[in-house]
Amino acid sequence: AEEIEEQEMPIGVGTIDCVENGDFCRAQRVLAFPTLRWYQNKEPVSPDYKMDRTVAALVGFAQRKLEMDEKFKNWKNDKKATKETTDARARAMQGRPEHPGCQLSGHLMVNRVPGNFHIEAKSKNHNLNAAMTNLTHRVNHLSFGDSMTDMNQNRKSKRVLKQVPEQHKQFNPIDNNLFLTKQFHQAYHHYIKVVSTHLNMATSGDYNSLLTYQFLEQSQVVHYDEIDVPDARFSYDISPMSVVVFKQSRKWYDYVTSLCAIIGGTFTTLGLIDASLYRVFKSKKS
């Protein structure tokens, strides 16, 4: 609510206790707790919010809702709107972009040892041939350690990351990359090398220190037998070594030494020039 008010967004945020207001919640068909729901013109807009419950994610969701409402507010008066545009509006108002595949988001707690996680087709409610699954996927975001979204909102993290060279910011190198497979029985496997990175941008103390994780990634297409189920696999290995990025200021005596070297070099050069001129003019007089 504070972030909404700070950005002056034209929406309100409210809460209700469904234990004390059970009749109201039953009338609104609230079946789980907590439930996050968007209301527009006093009417609920389905589906309920089921994405990340962070301030950044909630504010982004509200901004997208407002942008879509602004985009489609005059469509009711447009008699030439086709059925396709009407369906697209309905999908947009539901917060679900047109996409034939699954969308996954979340966090995994992993040990500091080599491991993997993989994605494959499986459903209790659908009858599907998992071996014929197309494992084309887009990685919108993948990182290790604290979320980069949360870090960018933290003042300390922003101050530290601003001073770090670009070559040491490999926190999410495969973001927004599409891994396309056009044939059956094949899928991309990703091999990730994770390196812990200590960012120390302070001359003293640890006020400007930050622990992050960079990684390098290689991907290749793996072919499966017809009876095997393909999966998008992410194998990671934690490096036993760490990278330390630190900022080192120049000491005062380095400055004095450099200044003396400049003065000494200038004096020596002028002495050589003077000796050369003296010899030239002396030879002419003689």
PDB file of C-alpha atoms in Angstrom:
ATOM      1  CA  ALA A   1       0.000   0.000   0.000  1.00  0.00           C
ATOM      2  CA  GLU A   2       2.856   2.408   0.767  1.00  0.00           C
ATOM      3  CA  GLU A   3       4.475   1.723  -2.604  1.00  0.00           C
ATOM      4  CA  ILE A   4       1.146   2.292  -4.393  1.00  0.00           C
ATOM      5  CA  GLU A   5       0.675   5.583  -2.578  1.00  0.00           C
ATOM      6  CA  GLU A   6       4.251   6.640  -3.283  1.00  0.00           C
ATOM      7  CA  GLN A   7       3.801   6.049  -7.020  1.00  0.00           C
ATOM      8  CA  GLU A   8       0.395   7.812  -6.944  1.00  0.00           C
ATOM      9  CA  MET A   9      -1.392   4.942  -8.659  1.00  0.00           C
ATOM     10  CA  PRO A  10      -5.193   5.405  -8.904  1.00  0.00           C
ATOM     11  CA  ILE A  11      -6.099   2.244  -7.000  1.00  0.00           C
ATOM     12  CA  GLY A  12      -6.898   1.274  -3.439  1.00  0.00           C
ATOM     13  CA  VAL A  13      -5.631  -1.611  -1.339  1.00  0.00           C
ATOM     14  CA  GLY A  14      -7.867  -3.215   1.266  1.00  0.00           C
ATOM     15  CA  THR A  15      -7.915  -6.258   3.523  1.00  0.00           C
ATOM     16  CA  ILE A  16     -10.724  -8.237   5.109  1.00  0.00           C
ATOM     17  CA  ASP A  17     -10.712 -10.884   7.831  1.00  0.00           C
ATOM     18  CA  CYS A  18     -12.696 -13.853   6.505  1.00  0.00           C
ATOM     19  CA  VAL A  19     -12.906 -15.357   9.986  1.00  0.00           C
ATOM     20  CA  GLU A  20     -14.889 -12.421  11.313  1.00  0.00           C
ATOM     21  CA  ASN A  21     -16.679 -11.812   8.000  1.00  0.00           C
ATOM     22  CA  GLY A  22     -17.448 -15.349   6.960  1.00  0.00           C
ATOM     23  CA  ASP A  23     -20.753 -14.568   5.210  1.00  0.00           C
ATOM     24  CA  PHE A  24     -19.179 -11.912   3.033  1.00  0.00           C
ATOM     25  CA  CYS A  25     -16.282 -14.186   2.031  1.00  0.00           C
ATOM     26  CA  ARG A  26     -18.650 -17.032   1.196  1.00  0.00           C
ATOM     27  CA  ALA A  27     -20.709 -14.668  -0.958  1.00  0.00           C
ATOM     28  CA  GLN A  28     -17.513 -13.630  -2.748  1.00  0.00           C
ATOM     29  CA  ARG A  29     -16.512 -17.303  -3.146  1.00  0.00           C
ATOM     30  CA  VAL A  30     -13.227 -16.914  -1.288  1.00  0.00           C
ATOM     31  CA  LEU A  31     -12.111 -20.528  -0.935  1.00  0.00           C
ATOM     32  CA  ALA A  32      -8.533 -20.181   0.321  1.00  0.00           C
ATOM     33  CA  PHE A  33      -6.524 -17.948   2.580  1.00  0.00           C
ATOM     34  CA  PRO A  34      -4.892 -15.634   1.853  1.00  0.00           C
ATOM     35  CA  THR A  35      -6.615 -14.716  -1.429  1.00  0.00           C
ATOM     36  CA  LEU A  36      -5.482 -11.736  -3.529  1.00  0.00           C
ATOM     37  CA  ARG A  37      -8.204 -10.489  -5.863  1.00  0.00           C
ATOM     38  CA  TRP A  38      -8.530  -7.549  -8.244  1.00  0.00           C
ATOM     39  CA  TYR A  39     -11.792  -5.593  -8.258  1.00  0.00           C
ATOM     40  CA  GLN A  40     -12.859  -3.229 -11.000  1.00  0.00           C
ATOM     41  CA  ASN A  41     -16.118  -1.227 -10.918  1.00  0.00           C
ATOM     42  CA  LYS A  42     -17.068  -3.170  -7.767  1.00  0.00           C
ATOM     43  CA  GLU A  43     -16.810  -6.459  -9.643  1.00  0.00           C
ATOM     44  CA  PRO A  44     -14.098  -9.126  -9.173  1.00  0.00           C
ATOM     45  CA  VAL A  45     -11.793  -9.762 -12.119  1.00  0.00           C
ATOM     46  CA  SER A  46     -10.769 -13.403 -12.450  1.00  0.00           C
ATOM     47  CA  PRO A  47      -8.515 -15.221 -12.021  1.00  0.00           C
ATOM     48  CA  ASP A  48      -7.221 -14.503  -8.534  1.00  0.00           C
ATOM     49  CA  TYR A  49      -3.604 -13.355  -8.241  1.00  0.00           C
ATOM     50  CA  LYS A  50      -1.315 -16.400  -7.913  1.00  0.00           C
ATOM     51  CA  MET A  51       2.142 -15.038  -8.741  1.00  0.00           C
ATOM     52  CA  ASP A  52       4.977 -13.947  -6.451  1.00  0.00           C
ATOM     53  CA  ARG A  53       3.832 -12.152  -3.329  1.00  0.00           C
ATOM     54  CA  THR A  54       6.556  -9.548  -3.211  1.00  0.00           C
ATOM     55  CA  VAL A  55       6.118  -5.786  -3.337  1.00  0.00           C
ATOM     56  CA  ALA A  56       7.754  -5.558  -6.771  1.00  0.00           C
ATOM     57  CA  ALA A  57       5.569  -8.329  -8.238  1.00  0.00           C
ATOM     58  CA  LEU A  58       2.344  -6.879  -6.810  1.00  0.00           C
ATOM     59  CA  VAL A  59       3.146  -3.360  -8.015  1.00  0.00           C
ATOM     60  CA  GLY A  60       4.034  -4.706 -11.478  1.00  0.00           C
ATOM     61  CA  PHE A  61       0.743  -6.612 -11.607  1.00  0.00           C
ATOM     62  CA  ALA A  62      -1.198  -3.458 -10.711  1.00  0.00           C
ATOM     63  CA  GLN A  63       0.640  -1.430 -13.352  1.00  0.00           C
ATOM     64  CA  ARG A  64      -0.158  -4.010 -16.049  1.00  0.00           C
ATOM     65  CA  LYS A  65      -3.821  -3.996 -15.035  1.00  0.00           C
ATOM     66  CA  LEU A  66      -3.996  -0.215 -15.288  1.00  0.00           C
ATOM     67  CA  GLU A  67      -2.237  -0.202 -18.659  1.00  0.00           C
ATOM     68  CA  MET A  68      -4.622  -2.819 -20.044  1.00  0.00           C
ATOM     69  CA  ASP A  69      -7.649  -0.957 -18.722  1.00  0.00           C
ATOM     70  CA  GLU A  70      -6.443   2.240 -20.398  1.00  0.00           C
ATOM     71  CA  LYS A  71      -5.857   0.358 -23.638  1.00  0.00           C
ATOM     72  CA  PHE A  72      -9.254  -1.314 -23.760  1.00  0.00           C
ATOM     73  CA  LYS A  73     -11.566   1.212 -22.098  1.00  0.00           C
ATOM     74  CA  ASN A  74     -12.999   2.427 -25.425  1.00  0.00           C
ATOM     75  CA  TRP A  75     -13.475  -0.986 -26.989  1.00  0.00           C
ATOM     76  CA  LYS A  76     -17.083  -1.305 -25.834  1.00  0.00           C
ATOM     77  CA  ASN A  77     -18.054   1.582 -28.119  1.00  0.00           C
ATOM     78  CA  ASP A  78     -16.240   0.128 -31.099  1.00  0.00           C
ATOM     79  CA  LYS A  79     -18.838  -1.754 -33.148  1.00  0.00           C
ATOM     80  CA  LYS A  80     -16.200  -2.962 -35.585  1.00  0.00           C
ATOM     81  CA  ALA A  81     -14.303  -4.983 -33.014  1.00  0.00           C
ATOM     82  CA  THR A  82     -13.866  -8.515 -34.264  1.00  0.00           C
ATOM     83  CA  LYS A  83     -14.247 -11.704 -32.289  1.00  0.00           C
ATOM     84  CA  GLU A  84     -10.455 -12.159 -32.221  1.00  0.00           C
ATOM     85  CA  THR A  85      -9.890  -8.773 -30.612  1.00  0.00           C
ATOM     86  CA  THR A  86     -12.655  -9.472 -28.103  1.00  0.00           C
ATOM     87  CA  ASP A  87     -11.035 -12.760 -27.136  1.00  0.00           C
ATOM     88  CA  ALA A  88      -7.652 -11.050 -26.840  1.00  0.00           C
ATOM     89  CA  ARG A  89      -9.202  -8.434 -24.544  1.00  0.00           C
ATOM     90  CA  ALA A  90     -10.696 -11.118 -22.344  1.00  0.00           C
ATOM     91  CA  ARG A  91      -7.337 -12.878 -22.072  1.00  0.00           C
ATOM     92  CA  ALA A  92      -5.602  -9.625 -21.243  1.00  0.00           C
ATOM     93  CA  MET A  93      -8.161  -8.676 -18.604  1.00  0.00           C
ATOM     94  CA  GLN A  94      -7.614 -12.038 -16.956  1.00  0.00           C
ATOM     95  CA  GLY A  95      -3.897 -11.335 -16.717  1.00  0.00           C
ATOM     96  CA  ARG A  96      -3.054 -14.337 -18.899  1.00  0.00           C
ATOM     97  CA  PRO A  97      -1.158 -13.535 -22.104  1.00  0.00           C
ATOM     98  CA  GLU A  98      -1.846 -15.789 -25.067  1.00  0.00           C
ATOM     99  CA  HIS A  99       0.569 -18.662 -24.667  1.00  0.00           C
ATOM    100  CA  PRO A 100       0.059 -22.372 -25.431  1.00  0.00           C
ATOM    101  CA  GLY A 101       2.506 -23.646 -22.807  1.00  0.00           C
ATOM    102  CA  CYS A 102       3.008 -23.677 -19.070  1.00  0.00           C
ATOM    103  CA  GLN A 103       4.407 -20.783 -17.066  1.00  0.00           C
ATOM    104  CA  LEU A 104       6.501 -21.545 -14.008  1.00  0.00           C
ATOM    105  CA  SER A 105       7.863 -19.259 -11.322  1.00  0.00           C
ATOM    106  CA  GLY A 106       9.209 -19.778  -7.845  1.00  0.00           C
ATOM    107  CA  HIS A 107      12.262 -20.416  -5.722  1.00  0.00           C
ATOM    108  CA  LEU A 108      14.262 -23.551  -4.950  1.00  0.00           C
ATOM    109  CA  MET A 109      16.325 -24.142  -1.826  1.00  0.00           C
ATOM    110  CA  VAL A 110      19.403 -26.123  -2.868  1.00  0.00           C
ATOM    111  CA  ASN A 111      22.478 -27.365  -1.055  1.00  0.00           C
ATOM    112  CA  ARG A 112      25.958 -26.122  -1.874  1.00  0.00           C
ATOM    113  CA  VAL A 113      26.724 -29.284  -3.832  1.00  0.00           C
ATOM    114  CA  PRO A 114      26.298 -30.216  -7.509  1.00  0.00           C
ATOM    115  CA  GLY A 115      22.715 -30.966  -8.445  1.00  0.00           C
ATOM    116  CA  ASN A 116      19.993 -30.408 -11.027  1.00  0.00           C
ATOM    117  CA  PHE A 117      16.347 -29.597 -11.476  1.00  0.00           C
ATOM    118  CA  HIS A 118      14.305 -30.504 -14.532  1.00  0.00           C
ATOM    119  CA  ILE A 119      10.936 -29.769 -16.112  1.00  0.00           C
ATOM    120  CA  GLU A 120       8.840 -32.393 -17.846  1.00  0.00           C
ATOM    121  CA  ALA A 121       5.212 -32.860 -18.865  1.00  0.00           C
ATOM    122  CA  LYS A 122       3.055 -34.534 -16.232  1.00  0.00           C
ATOM    123  CA  SER A 123      -0.569 -34.016 -15.211  1.00  0.00           C
ATOM    124  CA  LYS A 124      -3.145 -35.723 -13.024  1.00  0.00           C
ATOM    125  CA  ASN A 125      -6.021 -34.030 -14.832  1.00  0.00           C
ATOM    126  CA  HIS A 126      -5.043 -34.497 -18.468  1.00  0.00           C
ATOM    127  CA  ASN A 127      -4.396 -37.480 -20.681  1.00  0.00           C
ATOM    128  CA  LEU A 128      -1.190 -36.703 -22.562  1.00  0.00           C
ATOM    129  CA  ASN A 129       1.661 -38.512 -24.241  1.00  0.00           C
ATOM    130  CA  ALA A 130       4.606 -37.111 -22.326  1.00  0.00           C
ATOM    131  CA  ALA A 131       7.128 -38.669 -24.720  1.00  0.00           C
ATOM    132  CA  MET A 132       5.807 -36.415 -27.524  1.00  0.00           C
ATOM    133  CA  THR A 133       6.182 -33.204 -25.522  1.00  0.00           C
ATOM    134  CA  ASN A 134       7.745 -30.175 -27.173  1.00  0.00           C
ATOM    135  CA  LEU A 135      10.189 -28.807 -24.591  1.00  0.00           C
ATOM    136  CA  THR A 136      10.711 -25.419 -26.230  1.00  0.00           C
ATOM    137  CA  HIS A 137      11.106 -22.939 -23.400  1.00  0.00           C
ATOM    138  CA  ARG A 138      12.020 -19.354 -22.671  1.00  0.00           C
ATOM    139  CA  VAL A 139      13.991 -18.475 -19.555  1.00  0.00           C
ATOM    140  CA  ASN A 140      12.601 -15.159 -18.359  1.00  0.00           C
ATOM    141  CA  HIS A 141      14.785 -15.102 -15.273  1.00  0.00           C
ATOM    142  CA  LEU A 142      17.197 -17.462 -13.556  1.00  0.00           C
ATOM    143  CA  SER A 143      19.619 -16.468 -10.825  1.00  0.00           C
ATOM    144  CA  PHE A 144      21.230 -17.871  -7.706  1.00  0.00           C
ATOM    145  CA  GLY A 145      21.201 -16.246  -4.298  1.00  0.00           C
ATOM    146  CA  ASP A 146      18.987 -13.309  -3.400  1.00  0.00           C
ATOM    147  CA  SER A 147      16.504 -12.136  -5.996  1.00  0.00           C
ATOM    148  CA  MET A 148      17.952  -9.441  -8.239  1.00  0.00           C
ATOM    149  CA  THR A 149      14.592  -7.636  -8.141  1.00  0.00           C
ATOM    150  CA  ASP A 150      14.801  -7.357  -4.356  1.00  0.00           C
ATOM    151  CA  MET A 151      18.462  -6.366  -4.551  1.00  0.00           C
ATOM    152  CA  ASN A 152      17.713  -3.561  -7.013  1.00  0.00           C
ATOM    153  CA  GLN A 153      15.134  -2.173  -4.597  1.00  0.00           C
ATOM    154  CA  ASN A 154      17.554  -2.189  -1.679  1.00  0.00           C
ATOM    155  CA  ARG A 155      19.522   1.034  -1.357  1.00  0.00           C
ATOM    156  CA  LYS A 156      22.680  -0.672  -0.164  1.00  0.00           C
ATOM    157  CA  SER A 157      22.587  -3.213  -2.997  1.00  0.00           C
ATOM    158  CA  LYS A 158      21.962  -0.528  -5.596  1.00  0.00           C
ATOM    159  CA  ARG A 159      24.885   1.498  -4.262  1.00  0.00           C
ATOM    160  CA  VAL A 160      27.222  -1.495  -4.409  1.00  0.00           C
ATOM    161  CA  LEU A 161      26.106  -2.764  -7.836  1.00  0.00           C
ATOM    162  CA  LYS A 162      26.489   0.698  -9.316  1.00  0.00           C
ATOM    163  CA  GLN A 163      30.234   0.555  -8.635  1.00  0.00           C
ATOM    164  CA  VAL A 164      30.789  -2.966  -9.980  1.00  0.00           C
ATOM    165  CA  PRO A 165      32.251  -3.308 -13.516  1.00  0.00           C
ATOM    166  CA  GLU A 166      29.946  -4.843 -16.106  1.00  0.00           C
ATOM    167  CA  GLN A 167      32.173  -7.892 -16.597  1.00  0.00           C
ATOM    168  CA  HIS A 168      31.447  -8.882 -12.996  1.00  0.00           C
ATOM    169  CA  LYS A 169      27.654  -8.704 -13.325  1.00  0.00           C
ATOM    170  CA  GLN A 170      26.988 -12.154 -14.795  1.00  0.00           C
ATOM    171  CA  PHE A 171      24.154 -12.791 -12.333  1.00  0.00           C
ATOM    172  CA  ASN A 172      21.540 -13.884 -14.887  1.00  0.00           C
ATOM    173  CA  PRO A 173      23.187 -14.350 -18.307  1.00  0.00           C
ATOM    174  CA  ILE A 174      20.427 -16.515 -19.834  1.00  0.00           C
ATOM    175  CA  ASP A 175      17.495 -14.237 -19.032  1.00  0.00           C
ATOM    176  CA  ASN A 176      15.002 -13.709 -21.891  1.00  0.00           C
ATOM    177  CA  ASN A 177      16.626 -16.413 -24.042  1.00  0.00           C
ATOM    178  CA  LEU A 178      14.507 -18.777 -26.119  1.00  0.00           C
ATOM    179  CA  PHE A 179      15.567 -22.427 -26.470  1.00  0.00           C
ATOM    180  CA  LEU A 180      13.649 -23.750 -29.450  1.00  0.00           C
ATOM    181  CA  THR A 181      13.242 -27.423 -30.403  1.00  0.00           C
ATOM    182  CA  LYS A 182      11.445 -28.182 -33.666  1.00  0.00           C
ATOM    183  CA  GLN A 183      11.444 -31.984 -33.515  1.00  0.00           C
ATOM    184  CA  PHE A 184      10.056 -34.595 -31.152  1.00  0.00           C
ATOM    185  CA  HIS A 185      12.178 -36.537 -28.659  1.00  0.00           C
ATOM    186  CA  GLN A 186      14.682 -33.793 -27.988  1.00  0.00           C
ATOM    187  CA  ALA A 187      15.203 -31.087 -25.377  1.00  0.00           C
ATOM    188  CA  TYR A 188      17.761 -28.584 -24.230  1.00  0.00           C
ATOM    189  CA  HIS A 189      19.996 -29.382 -21.281  1.00  0.00           C
ATOM    190  CA  HIS A 190      21.709 -26.512 -19.504  1.00  0.00           C
ATOM    191  CA  TYR A 191      25.021 -26.870 -17.677  1.00  0.00           C
ATOM    192  CA  ILE A 192      25.678 -24.117 -15.162  1.00  0.00           C
ATOM    193  CA  LYS A 193      28.862 -23.263 -13.254  1.00  0.00           C
ATOM    194  CA  VAL A 194      28.050 -21.118 -10.226  1.00  0.00           C
ATOM    195  CA  VAL A 195      30.728 -18.935  -8.645  1.00  0.00           C
ATOM    196  CA  SER A 196      30.170 -17.028  -5.430  1.00  0.00           C
ATOM    197  CA  THR A 197      31.190 -13.393  -5.793  1.00  0.00           C
ATOM    198  CA  HIS A 198      32.027 -11.092  -2.904  1.00  0.00           C
ATOM    199  CA  LEU A 199      31.561  -7.438  -3.804  1.00  0.00           C
ATOM    200  CA  ASN A 200      33.479  -5.171  -1.457  1.00  0.00           C
ATOM    201  CA  MET A 201      33.194  -1.569  -2.559  1.00  0.00           C
ATOM    202  CA  ALA A 202      34.134  -0.051   0.802  1.00  0.00           C
ATOM    203  CA  THR A 203      37.551   1.268   1.747  1.00  0.00           C
ATOM    204  CA  SER A 204      36.951   0.198   5.361  1.00  0.00           C
ATOM    205  CA  GLY A 205      34.323  -1.907   7.107  1.00  0.00           C
ATOM    206  CA  ASP A 206      31.669  -4.043   5.424  1.00  0.00           C
ATOM    207  CA  TYR A 207      28.929  -1.439   4.940  1.00  0.00           C
ATOM    208  CA  ASN A 208      29.296  -1.634   1.168  1.00  0.00           C
ATOM    209  CA  SER A 209      29.854  -5.398   0.973  1.00  0.00           C
ATOM    210  CA  LEU A 210      27.536  -7.795  -0.831  1.00  0.00           C
ATOM    211  CA  LEU A 211      27.486 -11.540  -1.514  1.00  0.00           C
ATOM    212  CA  THR A 212      26.207 -12.522  -4.948  1.00  0.00           C
ATOM    213  CA  TYR A 213      26.464 -15.484  -7.324  1.00  0.00           C
ATOM    214  CA  GLN A 214      27.589 -15.319 -10.934  1.00  0.00           C
ATOM    215  CA  PHE A 215      27.346 -18.235 -13.317  1.00  0.00           C
ATOM    216  CA  LEU A 216      28.414 -19.402 -16.740  1.00  0.00           C
ATOM    217  CA  GLU A 217      26.049 -21.525 -18.818  1.00  0.00           C
ATOM    218  CA  GLN A 218      26.335 -23.869 -21.778  1.00  0.00           C
ATOM    219  CA  SER A 219      23.356 -25.438 -23.509  1.00  0.00           C
ATOM    220  CA  GLN A 220      23.006 -28.313 -25.936  1.00  0.00           C
ATOM    221  CA  VAL A 221      20.197 -30.307 -27.498  1.00  0.00           C
ATOM    222  CA  VAL A 222      19.882 -33.866 -26.162  1.00  0.00           C
ATOM    223  CA  HIS A 223      18.072 -36.550 -28.182  1.00  0.00           C
ATOM    224  CA  TYR A 224      15.863 -39.171 -26.524  1.00  0.00           C
ATOM    225  CA  ASP A 225      14.545 -42.584 -27.494  1.00  0.00           C
ATOM    226  CA  GLU A 226      10.902 -42.723 -28.559  1.00  0.00           C
ATOM    227  CA  ILE A 227       9.795 -44.266 -25.252  1.00  0.00           C
ATOM    228  CA  ASP A 228      11.692 -41.804 -23.037  1.00  0.00           C
ATOM    229  CA  VAL A 229      10.157 -38.605 -21.694  1.00  0.00           C
ATOM    230  CA  PRO A 230      12.188 -35.508 -22.615  1.00  0.00           C
ATOM    231  CA  ASP A 231      12.849 -32.904 -19.963  1.00  0.00           C
ATOM    232  CA  ALA A 232      14.390 -29.447 -19.813  1.00  0.00           C
ATOM    233  CA  ARG A 233      17.245 -30.057 -17.417  1.00  0.00           C
ATOM    234  CA  PHE A 234      19.286 -27.492 -15.511  1.00  0.00           C
ATOM    235  CA  SER A 235      22.442 -29.009 -14.006  1.00  0.00           C
ATOM    236  CA  TYR A 236      24.484 -26.772 -11.748  1.00  0.00           C
ATOM    237  CA  ASP A 237      27.856 -27.077 -10.065  1.00  0.00           C
ATOM    238  CA  ILE A 238      28.985 -24.794  -7.240  1.00  0.00           C
ATOM    239  CA  SER A 239      32.617 -23.779  -7.679  1.00  0.00           C
ATOM    240  CA  PRO A 240      34.808 -24.212  -4.578  1.00  0.00           C
ATOM    241  CA  MET A 241      36.554 -20.961  -5.500  1.00  0.00           C
ATOM    242  CA  SER A 242      35.188 -17.454  -5.067  1.00  0.00           C
ATOM    243  CA  VAL A 243      35.653 -14.183  -6.898  1.00  0.00           C
ATOM    244  CA  VAL A 244      36.378 -11.107  -4.787  1.00  0.00           C
ATOM    245  CA  VAL A 245      35.752  -7.717  -6.369  1.00  0.00           C
ATOM    246  CA  PHE A 246      37.076  -4.891  -4.238  1.00  0.00           C
ATOM    247  CA  LYS A 247      37.666  -1.188  -4.556  1.00  0.00           C
ATOM    248  CA  GLN A 248      41.123   0.026  -3.532  1.00  0.00           C
ATOM    249  CA  SER A 249      41.822   3.699  -3.031  1.00  0.00           C
ATOM    250  CA  ARG A 250      45.206   5.248  -3.765  1.00  0.00           C
ATOM    251  CA  LYS A 251      47.386   5.991  -0.748  1.00  0.00           C
ATOM    252  CA  TRP A 252      48.739   9.491  -0.139  1.00  0.00           C
ATOM    253  CA  TYR A 253      52.354   8.391  -0.382  1.00  0.00           C
ATOM    254  CA  ASP A 254      51.662   6.941  -3.855  1.00  0.00           C
ATOM    255  CA  TYR A 255      50.663  10.428  -4.925  1.00  0.00           C
ATOM    256  CA  VAL A 256      53.797  11.960  -3.385  1.00  0.00           C
ATOM    257  CA  THR A 257      56.020   9.347  -5.032  1.00  0.00           C
ATOM    258  CA  SER A 258      54.417   9.993  -8.434  1.00  0.00           C
ATOM    259  CA  LEU A 259      54.795  13.739  -8.003  1.00  0.00           C
ATOM    260  CA  CYS A 260      58.484  13.382  -7.116  1.00  0.00           C
ATOM    261  CA  ALA A 261      59.017  11.101 -10.113  1.00  0.00           C
ATOM    262  CA  ILE A 262      57.464  13.729 -12.396  1.00  0.00           C
ATOM    263  CA  ILE A 263      59.591  16.525 -10.928  1.00  0.00           C
ATOM    264  CA  GLY A 264      62.749  14.404 -11.120  1.00  0.00           C
ATOM    265  CA  GLY A 265      62.052  13.412 -14.706  1.00  0.00           C
ATOM    266  CA  THR A 266      61.410  17.024 -15.689  1.00  0.00           C
ATOM    267  CA  PHE A 267      64.656  18.171 -14.019  1.00  0.00           C
ATOM    268  CA  THR A 268      66.678  15.466 -15.743  1.00  0.00           C
ATOM    269  CA  THR A 269      65.171  16.270 -19.146  1.00  0.00           C
ATOM    270  CA  LEU A 270      65.847  19.984 -18.794  1.00  0.00           C
ATOM    271  CA  GLY A 271      69.436  19.172 -17.715  1.00  0.00           C
ATOM    272  CA  LEU A 272      70.032  17.119 -20.861  1.00  0.00           C
ATOM    273  CA  ILE A 273      68.584  19.860 -23.049  1.00  0.00           C
ATOM    274  CA  ASP A 274      70.764  22.481 -21.340  1.00  0.00           C
ATOM    275  CA  ALA A 275      73.928  20.379 -21.756  1.00  0.00           C
ATOM    276  CA  SER A 276      73.177  19.784 -25.442  1.00  0.00           C
ATOM    277  CA  LEU A 277      72.601  23.504 -26.130  1.00  0.00           C
ATOM    278  CA  TYR A 278      75.781  24.444 -24.249  1.00  0.00           C
ATOM    279  CA  ARG A 279      77.898  22.091 -26.388  1.00  0.00           C
ATOM    280  CA  VAL A 280      76.337  23.357 -29.634  1.00  0.00           C
ATOM    281  CA  PHE A 281      76.920  27.030 -28.892  1.00  0.00           C
ATOM    282  CA  LYS A 282      80.412  26.416 -27.489  1.00  0.00           C
ATOM    283  CA  SER A 283      81.520  24.615 -30.656  1.00  0.00           C
ATOM    284  CA  LYS A 284      80.272  27.514 -32.807  1.00  0.00           C
ATOM    285  CA  LYS A 285      82.245  30.108 -30.801  1.00  0.00           C
ATOM    286  CA  SER A 286      85.432  28.097 -31.037  1.00  0.00           C
TER     287      SER A 286
END
